Short mmCIF file of C-alpha atoms in Angstrom, two decimals:
data_model
loop_
_atom_site.label_atom_id
_atom_site.label_comp_id
_atom_site.label_asym_id
_atom_site.label_seq_id
_atom_site.Cartn_x
_atom_site.Cartn_y
_atom_site.Cartn_z
CA MET A 1346 -0.12 0.02 -0.06
CA ARG A 1347 1.28 3.27 -0.94
CA SER A 1348 2.00 5.54 1.95
CA GLU A 1349 0.19 8.87 2.76
CA GLU A 1350 3.21 10.79 1.59
CA GLU A 1351 3.29 8.96 -1.77
CA MET A 1352 -0.27 9.66 -2.43
CA TYR A 1353 -0.02 13.50 -1.64
CA HIS A 1354 2.96 13.62 -3.85
CA LEU A 1355 1.02 11.80 -6.66
CA ILE A 1356 -1.97 14.10 -6.25
CA LEU A 1357 0.21 17.29 -6.07
CA GLN A 1358 2.52 16.23 -8.89
CA LYS A 1359 -0.44 15.56 -11.26
CA ALA A 1360 -1.76 19.08 -10.39
CA GLN A 1361 1.62 20.75 -11.01
CA LEU A 1362 2.28 19.27 -14.28
CA ASP A 1363 -1.23 20.03 -15.75
CA GLU A 1364 -1.64 23.73 -16.34
CA ARG A 1365 -5.59 23.27 -16.53
CA ILE A 1366 -5.29 22.37 -12.72
CA ARG A 1367 -5.07 25.63 -10.85
CA GLY A 1368 -5.43 24.67 -7.13
CA VAL A 1369 -5.78 21.43 -4.91
CA LEU A 1370 -7.99 21.42 -1.76
CA LEU A 1371 -8.36 18.70 0.82
CA ASN A 1372 -11.66 18.03 2.54
CA GLY A 1373 -13.05 15.30 4.95
CA SER A 1374 -11.43 13.36 7.69
CA ARG A 1375 -7.76 14.19 6.69
CA ALA A 1376 -8.57 17.85 6.97
CA ASN A 1377 -9.81 17.37 10.63
CA LYS A 1378 -7.13 17.60 13.17
CA HIS A 1379 -9.63 15.87 15.82
CA VAL A 1380 -9.70 12.58 13.81
CA LYS A 1381 -7.21 10.06 14.46
CA PRO A 1382 -5.49 9.30 11.31
CA ASP A 1383 -5.66 5.59 9.92
CA ARG A 1384 -4.73 3.88 6.63
CA LEU A 1385 -8.34 3.44 5.60
CA GLN A 1386 -9.01 7.34 5.27
CA ASP A 1387 -9.96 8.36 2.05
CA PHE A 1388 -8.19 11.36 0.23
CA ASP A 1389 -11.25 13.72 -0.40
CA ILE A 1390 -9.64 16.00 -3.11
CA MET A 1391 -10.96 18.86 -5.17
CA TYR A 1392 -9.09 19.97 -8.21
CA VAL A 1393 -9.85 23.55 -9.17
CA VAL A 1394 -9.57 23.64 -12.93
CA THR A 1395 -9.96 26.00 -15.96
CA GLU A 1396 -12.86 24.24 -17.38
CA LEU A 1397 -14.47 20.57 -16.81
CA THR A 1398 -15.29 19.43 -20.29
CA SER A 1399 -11.98 18.06 -21.20
CA PHE A 1400 -11.59 16.15 -18.07
CA ILE A 1401 -14.90 14.54 -18.42
CA GLU A 1402 -14.78 13.85 -22.15
CA ASP A 1403 -11.52 11.76 -21.86
CA SER A 1404 -11.24 10.11 -18.40
CA ARG A 1405 -7.86 8.36 -19.17
CA TRP A 1406 -5.90 11.15 -17.33
CA VAL A 1407 -6.83 9.43 -13.95
CA ASP A 1408 -5.00 6.42 -14.89
CA TYR A 1409 -2.12 8.39 -13.58
CA PHE A 1410 -3.03 7.56 -10.17
CA GLY A 1411 -2.45 4.10 -10.33
CA PRO A 1412 -4.40 0.52 -11.02
CA ARG A 1413 -8.07 0.68 -9.71
CA LEU A 1414 -10.08 -1.84 -8.24
CA ILE A 1415 -13.28 0.08 -9.02
CA MET A 1416 -14.36 3.49 -10.06
CA GLN A 1417 -17.70 5.21 -9.66
CA LEU A 1418 -18.82 8.26 -11.51
CA PRO A 1419 -21.74 9.75 -9.51
CA ASP A 1420 -22.47 12.52 -12.01
CA GLU A 1421 -23.15 10.00 -14.85
CA SER A 1422 -25.23 7.54 -12.75
CA ALA A 1423 -28.51 6.42 -14.52
CA LEU A 1424 -29.74 4.59 -11.21
CA PHE A 1425 -28.77 7.34 -8.72
CA PRO A 1426 -28.91 10.55 -10.86
CA ASN A 1427 -27.13 13.67 -9.49
CA ASP A 1428 -28.17 17.27 -9.75
CA THR A 1429 -27.03 18.12 -13.39
CA SER A 1430 -27.22 21.76 -12.56
CA LYS A 1431 -24.07 21.24 -10.21
CA GLU A 1432 -20.93 22.71 -11.65
CA THR A 1433 -18.70 19.88 -10.33
CA PHE A 1434 -17.85 16.41 -11.60
CA ALA A 1435 -16.45 13.52 -9.53
CA TYR A 1436 -14.38 10.54 -9.85
CA LEU A 1437 -14.49 8.11 -6.99
CA MET A 1438 -11.60 5.81 -7.30
CA GLN A 1439 -10.66 2.72 -5.07
CA PHE A 1440 -7.08 1.62 -5.91
CA GLU A 1441 -5.94 -2.04 -5.85
CA ASP A 1442 -3.36 -1.22 -3.07
CA GLY A 1443 -6.04 -0.21 -0.70
CA ASN A 1444 -5.91 3.70 -1.09
CA ARG A 1445 -8.91 5.62 -2.20
CA ILE A 1446 -9.23 9.04 -3.76
CA ASP A 1447 -12.52 10.75 -4.06
CA LEU A 1448 -11.78 13.41 -6.59
CA THR A 1449 -14.10 16.39 -7.33
CA LEU A 1450 -13.53 18.77 -10.16
CA ILE A 1451 -14.80 22.36 -9.78
CA SER A 1452 -14.07 25.23 -12.07
CA SER A 1453 -12.17 28.33 -10.89
CA GLU A 1454 -15.18 30.42 -12.06
CA THR A 1455 -17.49 28.39 -9.97
CA VAL A 1456 -15.24 28.74 -6.86
CA LYS A 1457 -15.03 32.42 -7.39
CA LYS A 1458 -18.63 32.69 -7.18
CA GLN A 1459 -18.95 30.61 -3.91
CA THR A 1460 -19.26 32.67 -0.58
CA LYS A 1461 -18.15 29.70 1.43
CA LEU A 1462 -16.39 26.66 1.14
CA ASP A 1463 -16.61 23.47 3.37
CA SER A 1464 -15.28 24.33 6.92
CA LEU A 1465 -13.27 21.01 6.73
CA THR A 1466 -10.98 22.48 3.77
CA LYS A 1467 -7.25 22.59 3.59
CA VAL A 1468 -5.37 24.14 0.64
CA LEU A 1469 -2.51 22.04 -0.84
CA LEU A 1470 -1.89 24.07 -3.84
CA ASP A 1471 -3.01 27.56 -4.94
CA LYS A 1472 -1.49 28.64 -8.23
CA ASP A 1473 -3.77 31.68 -8.72
CA GLN A 1474 -4.05 32.81 -5.05
CA LEU A 1475 -7.77 32.16 -5.00
CA PHE A 1476 -7.79 30.86 -1.38
CA THR A 1477 -5.32 33.36 0.55
CA ASN A 1478 -8.25 34.15 2.97
CA LEU A 1479 -9.52 30.79 3.61
CA PRO A 1480 -9.84 30.22 7.30
CA GLU A 1481 -8.16 27.32 9.17
CA SER A 1482 -9.95 23.99 8.69
CA ASP A 1483 -12.34 23.12 11.51
CA GLU A 1484 -15.48 21.06 12.40
CA THR A 1485 -17.92 23.98 12.24
CA ASP A 1486 -20.10 22.60 9.48
CA TYR A 1487 -20.37 19.18 11.26
CA LEU A 1488 -21.23 20.20 14.78
CA VAL A 1489 -24.65 19.05 16.20
CA SER A 1490 -26.27 21.91 18.06
CA LEU A 1491 -29.55 21.72 20.38
CA PRO A 1492 -32.67 21.38 18.76
CA SER A 1493 -35.71 23.68 18.89
CA GLU A 1494 -38.83 22.46 20.75
CA ALA A 1495 -40.41 21.87 17.38
CA GLU A 1496 -37.64 19.86 16.11
CA PHE A 1497 -37.56 17.74 19.34
CA ASN A 1498 -41.11 16.95 19.01
CA ASP A 1499 -40.93 16.03 15.35
CA CYS A 1500 -38.07 13.60 16.05
CA ILE A 1501 -40.09 11.94 18.80
CA ASN A 1502 -42.91 11.83 16.48
CA GLU A 1503 -41.10 10.18 13.80
CA PHE A 1504 -39.44 7.62 15.92
CA TRP A 1505 -42.88 6.40 17.31
CA TRP A 1506 -44.64 6.64 14.12
CA VAL A 1507 -42.36 4.55 12.17
CA SER A 1508 -41.77 2.11 15.17
CA THR A 1509 -45.32 0.96 14.52
CA TYR A 1510 -44.18 -0.07 11.06
CA VAL A 1511 -41.55 -2.30 12.45
CA ALA A 1512 -43.93 -3.96 14.85
CA LYS A 1513 -46.32 -4.46 12.14
CA GLY A 1514 -43.72 -6.12 9.92
CA LEU A 1515 -42.59 -8.28 12.73
CA ALA A 1516 -46.07 -9.52 13.54
CA ARG A 1517 -46.49 -10.48 9.95
CA LYS A 1518 -43.04 -12.13 9.91
CA GLU A 1519 -41.90 -9.93 7.13
CA ILE A 1520 -38.35 -9.54 8.36
CA THR A 1521 -36.63 -7.62 5.58
CA TYR A 1522 -39.28 -4.89 5.76
CA ALA A 1523 -39.15 -4.73 9.74
CA LYS A 1524 -35.34 -4.53 9.49
CA ALA A 1525 -35.38 -1.70 6.87
CA MET A 1526 -37.72 0.36 9.02
CA LEU A 1527 -35.84 -0.18 12.25
CA ASP A 1528 -32.34 0.37 10.88
CA GLY A 1529 -33.57 3.26 8.53
CA PRO A 1530 -36.03 6.02 9.67
CA VAL A 1531 -36.30 4.65 13.31
CA ARG A 1532 -32.55 4.53 13.93
CA ASP A 1533 -32.13 7.74 12.16
CA MET A 1534 -34.46 9.65 14.86
CA PHE A 1535 -32.70 7.61 17.75
CA LEU A 1536 -29.30 8.62 16.78
CA LEU A 1537 -30.40 12.14 16.28
CA ALA A 1538 -31.91 12.47 19.79
CA LEU A 1539 -28.94 10.59 21.19
CA ASN A 1540 -26.82 13.20 19.49
CA TRP A 1541 -28.88 16.15 21.00
CA LYS A 1542 -28.72 14.42 24.39
CA LEU A 1543 -24.90 14.38 24.30
CA VAL A 1544 -24.87 17.89 23.20
CA ALA A 1545 -27.27 19.03 25.92
CA GLN A 1546 -25.07 17.16 28.62
CA SER A 1547 -21.85 18.67 27.42
CA ASN A 1548 -23.18 22.19 27.03
CA GLN A 1549 -21.43 22.55 23.59
CA PRO A 1550 -21.84 21.58 20.14
CA LEU A 1551 -20.29 18.15 18.94
CA ASN A 1552 -19.23 16.41 15.96
CA LEU A 1553 -20.37 12.85 16.52
CA GLY A 1554 -19.59 11.69 12.93
CA LYS A 1555 -21.64 10.23 10.19
CA ASN A 1556 -24.20 7.62 11.50
CA GLY A 1557 -22.85 8.24 14.94
CA LYS A 1558 -19.18 6.73 14.42
CA PHE A 1559 -17.70 8.64 16.97
CA LEU A 1560 -20.55 8.00 19.70
CA GLN A 1561 -18.29 5.59 21.66
CA SER A 1562 -16.14 8.32 22.85
CA TYR A 1563 -18.87 10.11 24.36
CA LEU A 1564 -20.92 7.38 25.94
CA THR A 1565 -20.47 5.59 29.15
CA THR A 1566 -19.67 1.82 28.95
CA GLU A 1567 -23.43 1.04 30.22
CA GLU A 1568 -24.65 3.53 27.41
CA TRP A 1569 -22.51 1.97 24.76
CA ARG A 1570 -23.57 -1.61 25.68
CA ALA A 1571 -27.32 -0.52 25.59
CA LEU A 1572 -26.71 1.03 22.27
CA LEU A 1573 -25.35 -2.19 20.80
CA THR A 1574 -28.55 -4.15 21.92
CA THR A 1575 -30.42 -1.98 19.71
CA TYR A 1576 -29.03 -3.82 16.71
CA SER A 1577 -30.60 -7.33 15.72
CA ASN A 1578 -29.87 -10.32 13.65
CA GLY A 1579 -31.83 -11.73 10.97
CA GLU A 1580 -34.33 -13.26 13.43
CA ILE A 1581 -37.89 -12.26 14.28
CA GLN A 1582 -37.33 -12.55 18.27
CA SER A 1583 -33.97 -10.84 18.09
CA THR A 1584 -35.57 -7.75 16.16
CA TRP A 1585 -38.24 -7.40 18.57
CA GLU A 1586 -35.71 -7.26 21.32
CA ALA A 1587 -33.78 -4.59 19.34
CA LEU A 1588 -36.95 -2.64 18.77
CA PHE A 1589 -37.83 -2.67 22.63
CA ASN A 1590 -34.21 -1.98 23.61
CA MET A 1591 -34.39 1.06 21.18
CA CYS A 1592 -37.64 2.15 22.46
CA ALA A 1593 -36.41 2.09 26.30
CA PHE A 1594 -33.26 3.95 25.40
CA PHE A 1595 -35.09 6.51 23.31
CA MET A 1596 -37.58 7.22 26.33
CA ALA A 1597 -34.70 7.81 28.67
CA ILE A 1598 -33.02 10.18 26.04
CA SER A 1599 -36.05 12.14 25.33
CA ASP A 1600 -36.80 12.51 28.94
CA TYR A 1601 -33.40 13.84 29.72
CA ILE A 1602 -33.84 16.31 26.81
CA GLU A 1603 -37.23 17.27 27.90
CA LEU A 1604 -36.17 17.94 31.55
CA LYS A 1605 -32.70 19.67 30.55
CA LEU A 1606 -34.08 22.06 27.79
CA GLU A 1607 -37.49 22.50 29.69
CA TYR A 1608 -39.34 21.20 26.47
CA LYS A 1609 -42.85 19.76 26.35
CA ASN A 1610 -43.00 16.23 24.92
CA LYS A 1611 -46.32 15.94 23.22
CA THR A 1612 -46.28 12.31 22.08
CA LYS A 1613 -47.66 9.70 24.55
CA GLN A 1614 -44.73 7.25 24.36
CA GLU A 1615 -46.04 4.81 27.03
CA LYS A 1616 -49.21 4.19 25.04
CA ILE A 1617 -47.57 3.65 21.98
CA LEU A 1618 -44.99 1.31 23.58
CA THR A 1619 -48.07 -0.54 25.05
CA TYR A 1620 -49.52 -0.78 21.51
CA LEU A 1621 -46.25 -2.35 20.23
CA GLU A 1622 -46.08 -4.93 22.97
CA LYS A 1623 -49.83 -5.93 21.91
CA LEU A 1624 -48.75 -6.49 18.46
CA LYS A 1625 -45.79 -8.78 19.64
CA ASN A 1626 -48.22 -10.74 21.69
CA ASN A 1627 -50.66 -10.93 18.93
CA GLN A 1628 -53.43 -9.09 21.01
#
């Protein structure tokens, strides 16, 4: 596997040799001083270019970065179409040696029109002095703040509303549907509320990572174990247990937020929990 130094050299060398490339920016976790580096981190790179067309029409130029295992062009996807009005183009490349570059092209003119870049941005190369006033890279855009009372109640409502879908799916033995609901919208609200609880507890905004990947650092051992019990295997009984474990944890979280922020919870959680239990017991 090529080293971090080798990859940066390759990325910068390509930019220095190609006059169409006017700047190189680094985004993502490698631009975040609070994230512990590891060999699995992507290189989230942005090439600021004079124009996009020549880079898109002939993609052989990315062969410069080495043998690829797989490449994805999200802006050309028929299955997951992107916003065609965006003035960017991305090459997502997983290399055979284990390195990965997520390379986005953006024109200099588009950059000049932007009022703000992602807060996690470091300048690696700036041929035209476009980024002389760019602030130091930080987590500002990724910090979770406290919710409004309306947001708090919407989160609770969504959690319990979709929890009934999970229970109905399990009662019908529709395990794939039930798990999709549990690990999709229900878990999204659960993690959102948990994030808010931790922010309220710490009295400051926090970056808890995509899908809560940094949560373990902020939870007690007991809380972490409780969180893990909200994940099930492919069995009906295990998924029932995960659902009720998540409900219990969620109620504790929402009670804490309600008390801490002096909000009023409008959802009758205990009644919904009783309804879920009746579905489980075929009542």
